Amino acid sequence: MASQDSDQTTTDQLAFQDPTKRYPVISPPAESLPGTGLDAEMTPKADLGEKSYRGTGRLEGRKALITGGDSGIGAATAIAFAREGADVAITYLPEEEQDAQKVAEIIRAEGRTAATLPGDLRDKAFAKELVDGAVDQLGGLDILVNNGGKQKAAEFEEIDDEQLEATYDINILAMFRLVRAALPHLEPGATIINTTSIQAYQPSPTLVDYASTKAAINNFTKGLAEALAPKGIRVNGVAPGPIWTPLQPSGGQKPEDLPEFGQSTALGRAGQPTELAPAYVFLASPESSYVVGETLNVNGGMPTP
Ligand code: NAD
Ligand code: MG
C-alpha cells in the first residue's frame, strides 16, 4: 500500500508543518516478522530520515556508539548523528547485517566513518569487545546511546524464564555493562543517552516484563546521571511512544493490534523513527550542557508524570 509509506517525505525536520499530517496514519498488516525483524521487510516502510534529516553541524567530530543502530530509532539516530558531523559505530545482531550495511552506507555517504560491530548484548564479554572495537575504529568515544532492546507481547502467564531473562539482559543489564566498559574512554563533555519508553509510566498488561525494564532504565538514568555529572559526563534518556520500527511487527505487538498501531495518541498516528532523532541529537550535543538526568518524552501526546 504505497500511499501509507512513510519514507517519501521530501521536507526536512526543520520545515514548519502540521504534526498531525507530517506522516500518514498507518494501518500495518497483522503479521509477525521472524526474529528481531528487518527494516528492509517492513510494510509500510519506516522513515529513518534517509531523505529527510538535515544536519546543522551540531556533532562535528564527535564519536558515537549506538546499540541497535541497524534499524528503527537507533538507525534514525545513527543517520542524524552522521549528518550532524559525527563518526558512528553501530551494533546489532548478526542476522541484521543487511539493515546495518544500509545505515553504514548512508553514514559513509556523509563522509563520516561508520563501524559495523555485530554481536549479542546478552553475551557478558561482548560489552568490552564492542567498546574496544568502536574506540579502535573511530579513534575514541564520546557518545554512548544505549538503545538496543527486546519487546515481546505476551500474557503475564506466558512469560517464561527464558523471555524474562532475555528481556532484562538486553534491556537493562547490558546498559550497566556497556557503561562500565565505556567509562574509561569517556572524557568531560561526553554523553550517555538511554532509550526508555512510555511503558515506564503506562505499562501494558501484555508487556509486564518489558515495561518494568523501562521503569528500571528511567531510574538507572537518574542515578547514573548523579554519579557521572561531577566527572562532566551527562546522562539522559529518551522515552518514545508508539514508533513504527521492526520491533513492533516482530512480536512487540500482538499481530491483531498492528492495524491500529499508534492511532490512540493525541496526534492520532504512529511516530516515525526519524522523529526521535532530534531528541538524541539535542541530548548528545553541547547545547544541552545543563540537562542532566532528564527523560525526554517523544510520544505524540501520551501524558507522563
Ligand atoms: P528495532 O527493532 O529497530 O531496534 C531494536 C534493536 O535492538 C534491534 O535492531 C537489534 O539490533 C537490537 N537487539 C535486540 N536484541 C539484541 C541482542 N540480543 N543483542 C544485540 N542487539 C539486540 O526497534 P526500535 O523500536 O527502534 O527499538 C529501539 C529502542 O526503542 C528499544 O530499546 C525499544 O525498547 C525502544 N522503544 C521503542 C518503541 C517503539 O514503539 N518502537 C517505543 C518505546 C521504546
Ligand atoms: Mg534491527
mmCIF file of C-alpha atoms and ligand atoms in Angstrom:
data_model
loop_
_atom_site.group_PDB
_atom_site.id
_atom_site.type_symbol
_atom_site.label_atom_id
_atom_site.label_comp_id
_atom_site.label_asym_id
_atom_site.label_seq_id
_atom_site.Cartn_x
_atom_site.Cartn_y
_atom_site.Cartn_z
ATOM 1 C CA MET A 1 0.000 0.000 0.000
ATOM 2 C CA ALA A 2 2.330 2.695 -1.302
ATOM 3 C CA SER A 3 0.211 5.625 -0.093
ATOM 4 C CA GLN A 4 0.932 4.576 3.503
ATOM 5 C CA ASP A 5 4.683 4.519 3.006
ATOM 6 C CA SER A 6 6.430 6.862 5.350
ATOM 7 C CA ASP A 7 9.846 7.243 3.740
ATOM 8 C CA GLN A 8 8.843 9.555 0.926
ATOM 9 C CA THR A 9 8.936 12.816 2.888
ATOM 10 C CA THR A 10 10.614 15.498 0.847
ATOM 11 C CA THR A 11 10.565 18.219 3.504
ATOM 12 C CA ASP A 12 13.195 18.036 6.236
ATOM 13 C CA GLN A 13 12.682 18.074 10.014
ATOM 14 C CA LEU A 14 13.177 21.832 10.160
ATOM 15 C CA ALA A 15 10.318 22.654 7.774
ATOM 16 C CA PHE A 16 7.340 24.186 9.586
ATOM 17 C CA GLN A 17 4.472 21.725 9.406
ATOM 18 C CA ASP A 18 1.312 20.338 10.997
ATOM 19 C CA PRO A 19 2.485 17.423 13.206
ATOM 20 C CA THR A 20 -0.800 15.560 12.706
ATOM 21 C CA LYS A 21 -0.067 15.464 8.960
ATOM 22 C CA ARG A 22 3.705 15.140 8.797
ATOM 23 C CA TYR A 23 3.230 11.398 8.240
ATOM 24 C CA PRO A 24 0.184 9.384 7.213
ATOM 25 C CA VAL A 25 -1.880 7.371 9.676
ATOM 26 C CA ILE A 26 -0.581 3.855 9.034
ATOM 27 C CA SER A 27 -2.514 0.620 9.275
ATOM 28 C CA PRO A 28 0.131 -2.122 9.188
ATOM 29 C CA PRO A 29 -0.881 -5.678 8.259
ATOM 30 C CA ALA A 30 -1.480 -8.152 11.101
ATOM 31 C CA GLU A 31 1.741 -10.095 10.555
ATOM 32 C CA SER A 32 4.692 -11.387 12.527
ATOM 33 C CA LEU A 33 8.194 -10.915 11.100
ATOM 34 C CA PRO A 34 10.753 -13.572 12.101
ATOM 35 C CA GLY A 35 13.464 -12.901 14.717
ATOM 36 C CA THR A 36 14.007 -9.248 15.621
ATOM 37 C CA GLY A 37 12.586 -8.228 12.231
ATOM 38 C CA LEU A 38 14.299 -6.367 9.421
ATOM 39 C CA ASP A 39 13.673 -2.780 8.431
ATOM 40 C CA ALA A 40 14.050 -3.987 4.829
ATOM 41 C CA GLU A 41 10.963 -6.199 5.266
ATOM 42 C CA MET A 42 8.605 -3.718 6.871
ATOM 43 C CA THR A 43 5.179 -2.881 5.448
ATOM 44 C CA PRO A 44 4.657 0.046 5.247
ATOM 45 C CA LYS A 45 8.215 1.390 5.070
ATOM 46 C CA ALA A 46 9.504 3.396 8.028
ATOM 47 C CA ASP A 47 11.195 6.803 7.690
ATOM 48 C CA LEU A 48 14.731 6.663 9.080
ATOM 49 C CA GLY A 49 15.452 10.163 7.766
ATOM 50 C CA GLU A 50 17.347 8.829 4.751
ATOM 51 C CA LYS A 51 15.928 11.626 2.600
ATOM 52 C CA SER A 52 14.542 13.943 5.234
ATOM 53 C CA TYR A 53 17.009 14.540 8.089
ATOM 54 C CA ARG A 54 19.118 17.684 7.587
ATOM 55 C CA GLY A 55 22.219 18.216 9.712
ATOM 56 C CA THR A 56 23.285 21.586 11.096
ATOM 57 C CA GLY A 57 26.810 20.758 12.340
ATOM 58 C CA ARG A 58 25.881 20.097 15.953
ATOM 59 C CA LEU A 59 28.072 16.995 16.491
ATOM 60 C CA GLU A 60 31.108 17.930 14.429
ATOM 61 C CA GLY A 61 33.964 15.462 15.058
ATOM 62 C CA ARG A 62 32.164 13.541 17.814
ATOM 63 C CA LYS A 63 32.411 9.730 18.023
ATOM 64 C CA ALA A 64 29.294 7.764 18.866
ATOM 65 C CA LEU A 65 28.400 4.146 19.632
ATOM 66 C CA ILE A 66 24.744 3.218 19.165
ATOM 67 C CA THR A 67 23.316 -0.169 20.174
ATOM 68 C CA GLY A 68 20.526 -1.395 17.905
ATOM 69 C CA GLY A 69 21.792 1.111 15.320
ATOM 70 C CA ASP A 70 20.772 -1.084 12.384
ATOM 71 C CA SER A 71 17.073 -0.256 12.349
ATOM 72 C CA GLY A 72 14.308 1.812 13.877
ATOM 73 C CA ILE A 73 15.139 4.551 16.363
ATOM 74 C CA GLY A 74 18.828 3.576 16.560
ATOM 75 C CA ALA A 75 19.256 3.715 12.782
ATOM 76 C CA ALA A 76 17.489 7.087 12.551
ATOM 77 C CA THR A 77 19.780 8.357 15.321
ATOM 78 C CA ALA A 78 22.865 6.994 13.545
ATOM 79 C CA ILE A 79 21.890 8.747 10.296
ATOM 80 C CA ALA A 80 21.160 12.011 12.114
ATOM 81 C CA PHE A 81 24.433 11.869 14.076
ATOM 82 C CA ALA A 82 26.405 11.387 10.831
ATOM 83 C CA ARG A 83 24.572 14.285 9.167
ATOM 84 C CA GLU A 84 25.457 16.387 12.243
ATOM 85 C CA GLY A 85 29.133 15.553 11.691
ATOM 86 C CA ALA A 86 29.774 12.525 13.948
ATOM 87 C CA ASP A 87 31.556 9.249 13.220
ATOM 88 C CA VAL A 88 29.307 6.385 14.214
ATOM 89 C CA ALA A 89 29.692 2.760 15.332
ATOM 90 C CA ILE A 90 26.570 0.625 15.363
ATOM 91 C CA THR A 91 25.946 -2.758 16.922
ATOM 92 C CA TYR A 92 23.178 -5.241 16.160
ATOM 93 C CA LEU A 93 22.599 -8.991 15.876
ATOM 94 C CA PRO A 94 24.486 -10.787 13.061
ATOM 95 C CA GLU A 95 21.208 -11.628 11.286
ATOM 96 C CA GLU A 96 20.535 -7.885 10.884
ATOM 97 C CA GLU A 97 23.654 -7.324 8.721
ATOM 98 C CA GLN A 98 21.590 -6.204 5.715
ATOM 99 C CA ASP A 99 19.960 -3.350 7.658
ATOM 100 C CA ALA A 100 23.295 -2.419 9.263
ATOM 101 C CA GLN A 101 25.065 -2.159 5.896
ATOM 102 C CA LYS A 102 22.382 0.180 4.577
ATOM 103 C CA VAL A 103 22.844 2.507 7.562
ATOM 104 C CA ALA A 104 26.648 2.319 7.255
ATOM 105 C CA GLU A 105 26.401 3.298 3.590
ATOM 106 C CA ILE A 106 24.363 6.393 4.455
ATOM 107 C CA ILE A 107 26.893 7.363 7.163
ATOM 108 C CA ARG A 108 29.800 6.965 4.726
ATOM 109 C CA ALA A 109 27.960 8.985 2.072
ATOM 110 C CA GLU A 110 28.214 11.894 4.559
ATOM 111 C CA GLY A 111 31.991 11.473 4.561
ATOM 112 C CA ARG A 112 31.932 10.101 8.106
ATOM 113 C CA THR A 113 33.408 6.863 9.456
ATOM 114 C CA ALA A 114 30.937 4.011 10.022
ATOM 115 C CA ALA A 115 31.893 0.952 12.081
ATOM 116 C CA THR A 116 29.612 -2.092 11.953
ATOM 117 C CA LEU A 117 30.100 -4.331 15.014
ATOM 118 C CA PRO A 118 27.644 -7.251 15.205
ATOM 119 C CA GLY A 119 27.220 -9.220 18.430
ATOM 120 C CA ASP A 120 24.802 -10.271 21.147
ATOM 121 C CA LEU A 121 24.119 -7.848 24.015
ATOM 122 C CA ARG A 122 23.308 -10.894 26.187
ATOM 123 C CA ASP A 123 26.933 -12.003 25.961
ATOM 124 C CA LYS A 124 28.750 -10.570 29.013
ATOM 125 C CA ALA A 125 32.120 -10.451 27.273
ATOM 126 C CA PHE A 126 30.691 -8.568 24.285
ATOM 127 C CA ALA A 127 30.325 -5.233 26.103
ATOM 128 C CA LYS A 128 34.078 -4.705 26.373
ATOM 129 C CA GLU A 129 34.760 -6.154 22.907
ATOM 130 C CA LEU A 130 32.207 -3.773 21.444
ATOM 131 C CA VAL A 131 33.525 -0.670 23.179
ATOM 132 C CA ASP A 132 37.119 -1.596 22.290
ATOM 133 C CA GLY A 133 36.084 -2.151 18.656
ATOM 134 C CA ALA A 134 34.301 1.206 18.484
ATOM 135 C CA VAL A 135 37.214 3.072 20.111
ATOM 136 C CA ASP A 136 39.630 1.348 17.776
ATOM 137 C CA GLN A 137 37.707 2.092 14.576
ATOM 138 C CA LEU A 138 36.534 5.605 15.449
ATOM 139 C CA GLY A 139 39.658 6.716 17.320
ATOM 140 C CA GLY A 140 37.827 7.365 20.602
ATOM 141 C CA LEU A 141 34.348 7.556 22.076
ATOM 142 C CA ASP A 142 32.288 10.431 23.417
ATOM 143 C CA ILE A 143 28.647 9.476 22.900
ATOM 144 C CA LEU A 144 27.099 6.169 24.025
ATOM 145 C CA VAL A 145 23.482 5.531 23.010
ATOM 146 C CA ASN A 146 22.057 2.526 24.874
ATOM 147 C CA ASN A 147 19.152 1.789 22.567
ATOM 148 C CA GLY A 148 19.063 -1.937 21.680
ATOM 149 C CA GLY A 149 16.037 -3.618 23.200
ATOM 150 C CA LYS A 150 13.671 -6.576 23.235
ATOM 151 C CA GLN A 151 9.873 -6.407 23.409
ATOM 152 C CA LYS A 152 7.652 -9.478 23.109
ATOM 153 C CA ALA A 153 3.937 -9.093 23.762
ATOM 154 C CA ALA A 154 2.615 -11.924 25.941
ATOM 155 C CA GLU A 155 0.015 -12.538 28.615
ATOM 156 C CA PHE A 156 1.642 -12.498 32.057
ATOM 157 C CA GLU A 157 1.178 -16.270 32.475
ATOM 158 C CA GLU A 158 3.025 -16.854 29.177
ATOM 159 C CA ILE A 159 6.205 -15.026 30.200
ATOM 160 C CA ASP A 160 8.617 -17.876 30.889
ATOM 161 C CA ASP A 161 12.088 -17.573 32.427
ATOM 162 C CA GLU A 162 13.709 -17.538 29.009
ATOM 163 C CA GLN A 163 11.777 -14.460 27.884
ATOM 164 C CA LEU A 164 12.057 -12.787 31.296
ATOM 165 C CA GLU A 165 15.822 -13.178 31.474
ATOM 166 C CA ALA A 166 16.377 -12.212 27.833
ATOM 167 C CA THR A 167 14.320 -9.031 28.255
ATOM 168 C CA TYR A 168 16.167 -7.996 31.419
ATOM 169 C CA ASP A 169 19.585 -8.960 29.980
ATOM 170 C CA ILE A 170 19.158 -6.996 26.753
ATOM 171 C CA ASN A 171 17.178 -4.018 28.032
ATOM 172 C CA ILE A 172 18.846 -3.158 31.325
ATOM 173 C CA LEU A 173 21.779 -5.405 32.314
ATOM 174 C CA ALA A 174 23.573 -4.690 29.020
ATOM 175 C CA MET A 175 23.355 -0.960 29.800
ATOM 176 C CA PHE A 176 25.281 -1.435 33.064
ATOM 177 C CA ARG A 177 27.951 -3.474 31.298
ATOM 178 C CA LEU A 178 28.311 -1.082 28.377
ATOM 179 C CA VAL A 179 28.599 1.979 30.579
ATOM 180 C CA ARG A 180 31.200 0.168 32.697
ATOM 181 C CA ALA A 181 33.203 -0.692 29.582
ATOM 182 C CA ALA A 182 32.835 2.783 28.047
ATOM 183 C CA LEU A 183 33.674 4.865 31.125
ATOM 184 C CA PRO A 184 37.481 4.641 30.905
ATOM 185 C CA HIS A 185 37.231 6.210 27.427
ATOM 186 C CA LEU A 186 34.758 8.998 28.195
ATOM 187 C CA GLU A 187 36.106 12.498 28.815
ATOM 188 C CA PRO A 188 34.325 15.538 30.238
ATOM 189 C CA GLY A 189 31.690 16.608 27.699
ATOM 190 C CA ALA A 190 30.852 13.015 26.835
ATOM 191 C CA THR A 191 27.194 11.982 26.941
ATOM 192 C CA ILE A 192 25.217 8.799 27.546
ATOM 193 C CA ILE A 193 21.653 8.502 26.292
ATOM 194 C CA ASN A 194 19.405 5.591 27.255
ATOM 195 C CA THR A 195 16.256 4.624 25.370
ATOM 196 C CA THR A 196 13.407 4.078 27.773
ATOM 197 C CA SER A 197 9.655 4.111 26.885
ATOM 198 C CA ILE A 198 6.146 5.380 27.576
ATOM 199 C CA GLN A 199 5.791 1.844 29.004
ATOM 200 C CA ALA A 200 7.827 3.011 32.022
ATOM 201 C CA TYR A 201 4.771 5.042 33.091
ATOM 202 C CA GLN A 202 1.852 3.315 31.348
ATOM 203 C CA PRO A 203 2.631 -0.431 31.422
ATOM 204 C CA SER A 204 0.527 -2.569 29.071
ATOM 205 C CA PRO A 205 -0.866 -5.763 30.595
ATOM 206 C CA THR A 206 0.818 -7.727 27.771
ATOM 207 C CA LEU A 207 4.255 -6.132 28.316
ATOM 208 C CA VAL A 208 4.835 -6.557 32.051
ATOM 209 C CA ASP A 209 8.436 -7.787 31.695
ATOM 210 C CA TYR A 210 9.384 -5.153 29.099
ATOM 211 C CA ALA A 211 7.636 -2.255 30.837
ATOM 212 C CA SER A 212 9.367 -2.992 34.123
ATOM 213 C CA THR A 213 12.794 -2.880 32.427
ATOM 214 C CA LYS A 214 11.883 0.540 31.036
ATOM 215 C CA ALA A 215 10.950 1.833 34.503
ATOM 216 C CA ALA A 216 14.329 0.495 35.669
ATOM 217 C CA ILE A 217 16.055 2.353 32.812
ATOM 218 C CA ASN A 218 14.453 5.645 33.906
ATOM 219 C CA ASN A 219 15.743 5.147 37.435
ATOM 220 C CA PHE A 220 19.155 3.939 36.184
ATOM 221 C CA THR A 221 19.379 7.072 34.039
ATOM 222 C CA LYS A 222 18.789 9.363 37.004
ATOM 223 C CA GLY A 223 21.144 7.520 39.362
ATOM 224 C CA LEU A 224 23.905 7.240 36.777
ATOM 225 C CA ALA A 225 23.456 10.910 35.891
ATOM 226 C CA GLU A 226 24.109 11.856 39.526
ATOM 227 C CA ALA A 227 27.136 9.587 39.657
ATOM 228 C CA LEU A 228 28.777 10.854 36.469
ATOM 229 C CA ALA A 229 27.850 14.553 36.398
ATOM 230 C CA PRO A 230 30.776 15.533 38.652
ATOM 231 C CA LYS A 231 33.078 13.999 36.016
ATOM 232 C CA GLY A 232 31.466 16.168 33.318
ATOM 233 C CA ILE A 233 29.661 13.229 31.737
ATOM 234 C CA ARG A 234 25.952 13.840 31.208
ATOM 235 C CA VAL A 235 23.418 11.016 31.240
ATOM 236 C CA ASN A 236 19.861 11.417 29.938
ATOM 237 C CA GLY A 237 17.073 9.324 28.457
ATOM 238 C CA VAL A 238 14.581 9.401 25.605
ATOM 239 C CA ALA A 239 11.155 7.827 26.129
ATOM 240 C CA PRO A 240 9.450 7.068 22.799
ATOM 241 C CA GLY A 241 5.738 6.431 22.354
ATOM 242 C CA PRO A 242 4.476 4.133 19.576
ATOM 243 C CA ILE A 243 7.097 4.302 16.825
ATOM 244 C CA TRP A 244 6.948 2.304 13.606
ATOM 245 C CA THR A 245 10.050 0.066 13.841
ATOM 246 C CA PRO A 246 10.773 -3.660 13.242
ATOM 247 C CA LEU A 247 10.412 -4.332 16.976
ATOM 248 C CA GLN A 248 6.629 -3.885 16.662
ATOM 249 C CA PRO A 249 5.731 -6.308 13.802
ATOM 250 C CA SER A 250 8.256 -8.914 15.055
ATOM 251 C CA GLY A 251 6.263 -9.734 18.186
ATOM 252 C CA GLY A 252 6.426 -6.402 20.051
ATOM 253 C CA GLN A 253 2.677 -6.155 19.438
ATOM 254 C CA LYS A 254 0.194 -8.930 19.010
ATOM 255 C CA PRO A 255 -0.417 -9.103 15.218
ATOM 256 C CA GLU A 256 -4.123 -8.269 15.643
ATOM 257 C CA ASP A 257 -3.171 -4.951 17.302
ATOM 258 C CA LEU A 258 -0.931 -3.763 14.435
ATOM 259 C CA PRO A 259 -3.613 -2.334 12.098
ATOM 260 C CA GLU A 260 -4.385 0.392 14.681
ATOM 261 C CA PHE A 261 -0.799 0.925 15.807
ATOM 262 C CA GLY A 262 -0.213 4.425 17.209
ATOM 263 C CA GLN A 263 -3.701 5.708 16.422
ATOM 264 C CA SER A 264 -4.627 6.319 20.072
ATOM 265 C CA THR A 265 -2.002 9.053 20.554
ATOM 266 C CA ALA A 266 -3.143 12.673 20.723
ATOM 267 C CA LEU A 267 -1.635 13.234 17.256
ATOM 268 C CA GLY A 268 -3.669 10.262 16.003
ATOM 269 C CA ARG A 269 -0.783 8.485 14.276
ATOM 270 C CA ALA A 270 2.320 6.395 14.976
ATOM 271 C CA GLY A 271 5.656 8.175 15.151
ATOM 272 C CA GLN A 272 8.368 7.540 12.568
ATOM 273 C CA PRO A 273 11.918 6.702 13.725
ATOM 274 C CA THR A 274 13.396 9.921 12.359
ATOM 275 C CA GLU A 275 11.051 11.950 14.576
ATOM 276 C CA LEU A 276 13.075 10.661 17.547
ATOM 277 C CA ALA A 277 16.469 11.639 16.148
ATOM 278 C CA PRO A 278 16.388 15.345 17.132
ATOM 279 C CA ALA A 279 15.913 14.379 20.795
ATOM 280 C CA TYR A 280 19.072 12.238 20.717
ATOM 281 C CA VAL A 281 20.972 14.928 18.820
ATOM 282 C CA PHE A 282 19.960 17.549 21.400
ATOM 283 C CA LEU A 283 20.997 15.380 24.365
ATOM 284 C CA ALA A 284 24.298 14.399 22.691
ATOM 285 C CA SER A 285 25.277 17.919 21.708
ATOM 286 C CA PRO A 286 26.941 20.527 23.935
ATOM 287 C CA GLU A 287 23.854 22.767 23.686
ATOM 288 C CA SER A 288 22.176 20.572 26.344
ATOM 289 C CA SER A 289 25.070 21.228 28.773
ATOM 290 C CA TYR A 290 22.766 21.820 31.785
ATOM 291 C CA VAL A 291 20.369 18.940 31.036
ATOM 292 C CA VAL A 292 21.258 16.038 33.326
ATOM 293 C CA GLY A 293 19.219 13.001 34.412
ATOM 294 C CA GLU A 294 16.294 14.066 32.228
ATOM 295 C CA THR A 295 13.983 11.814 30.234
ATOM 296 C CA LEU A 296 12.728 13.472 27.091
ATOM 297 C CA ASN A 297 9.310 12.101 26.113
ATOM 298 C CA VAL A 298 8.710 11.844 22.374
ATOM 299 C CA ASN A 299 5.349 10.161 22.239
ATOM 300 C CA GLY A 300 2.797 12.020 20.141
ATOM 301 C CA GLY A 301 0.970 13.250 23.223
ATOM 302 C CA MET A 302 0.617 10.480 25.779
ATOM 303 C CA PRO A 303 0.550 12.015 29.271
ATOM 304 C CA THR A 304 3.511 11.169 31.513
ATOM 305 C CA PRO A 305 4.161 12.021 35.184
HETATM 306 P P1 NAD B 1 14.386 -2.025 16.434
HETATM 307 O O1 NAD B 1 13.996 -3.443 16.357
HETATM 308 O O2 NAD B 1 14.631 -1.314 15.182
HETATM 309 O O3 NAD B 1 15.688 -1.861 17.332
HETATM 310 C C1 NAD B 1 15.998 -2.685 18.403
HETATM 311 C C2 NAD B 1 17.377 -3.263 18.121
HETATM 312 O O4 NAD B 1 17.831 -3.954 19.284
HETATM 313 C C3 NAD B 1 17.417 -4.291 17.022
HETATM 314 O O5 NAD B 1 17.621 -3.715 15.759
HETATM 315 C C4 NAD B 1 18.597 -5.159 17.427
HETATM 316 O O6 NAD B 1 19.754 -4.778 16.689
HETATM 317 C C5 NAD B 1 18.829 -4.808 18.875
HETATM 318 N N1 NAD B 1 18.841 -6.022 19.663
HETATM 319 C C6 NAD B 1 17.786 -6.743 20.097
HETATM 320 N N2 NAD B 1 18.234 -7.838 20.757
HETATM 321 C C7 NAD B 1 19.594 -7.780 20.736
HETATM 322 C C8 NAD B 1 20.623 -8.611 21.242
HETATM 323 N N3 NAD B 1 20.361 -9.736 21.919
HETATM 324 N N4 NAD B 1 21.898 -8.258 21.002
HETATM 325 C C9 NAD B 1 22.190 -7.143 20.298
HETATM 326 N N5 NAD B 1 21.260 -6.310 19.814
HETATM 327 C C10 NAD B 1 19.978 -6.640 20.028
HETATM 328 O O7 NAD B 1 13.259 -1.299 17.298
HETATM 329 P P2 NAD B 1 13.176 0.143 17.983
HETATM 330 O O8 NAD B 1 11.751 0.311 18.292
HETATM 331 O O9 NAD B 1 13.885 1.169 17.213
HETATM 332 O O10 NAD B 1 13.924 -0.110 19.354
HETATM 333 C C11 NAD B 1 14.928 0.733 19.868
HETATM 334 C C12 NAD B 1 14.636 1.038 21.328
HETATM 335 O O11 NAD B 1 13.464 1.825 21.397
HETATM 336 C C13 NAD B 1 14.384 -0.183 22.196
HETATM 337 O O12 NAD B 1 15.060 -0.007 23.425
HETATM 338 C C14 NAD B 1 12.888 -0.130 22.423
HETATM 339 O O13 NAD B 1 12.534 -0.737 23.641
HETATM 340 C C15 NAD B 1 12.663 1.363 22.446
HETATM 341 N N6 NAD B 1 11.277 1.794 22.254
HETATM 342 C C16 NAD B 1 10.641 1.543 21.092
HETATM 343 C C17 NAD B 1 9.319 1.978 20.937
HETATM 344 C C18 NAD B 1 8.562 1.743 19.666
HETATM 345 O O14 NAD B 1 7.370 2.000 19.641
HETATM 346 N N7 NAD B 1 9.183 1.259 18.613
HETATM 347 C C19 NAD B 1 8.684 2.659 21.976
HETATM 348 C C20 NAD B 1 9.381 2.899 23.153
HETATM 349 C C21 NAD B 1 10.677 2.464 23.279
HETATM 350 MG MG MG B 2 17.066 -4.329 13.788
#
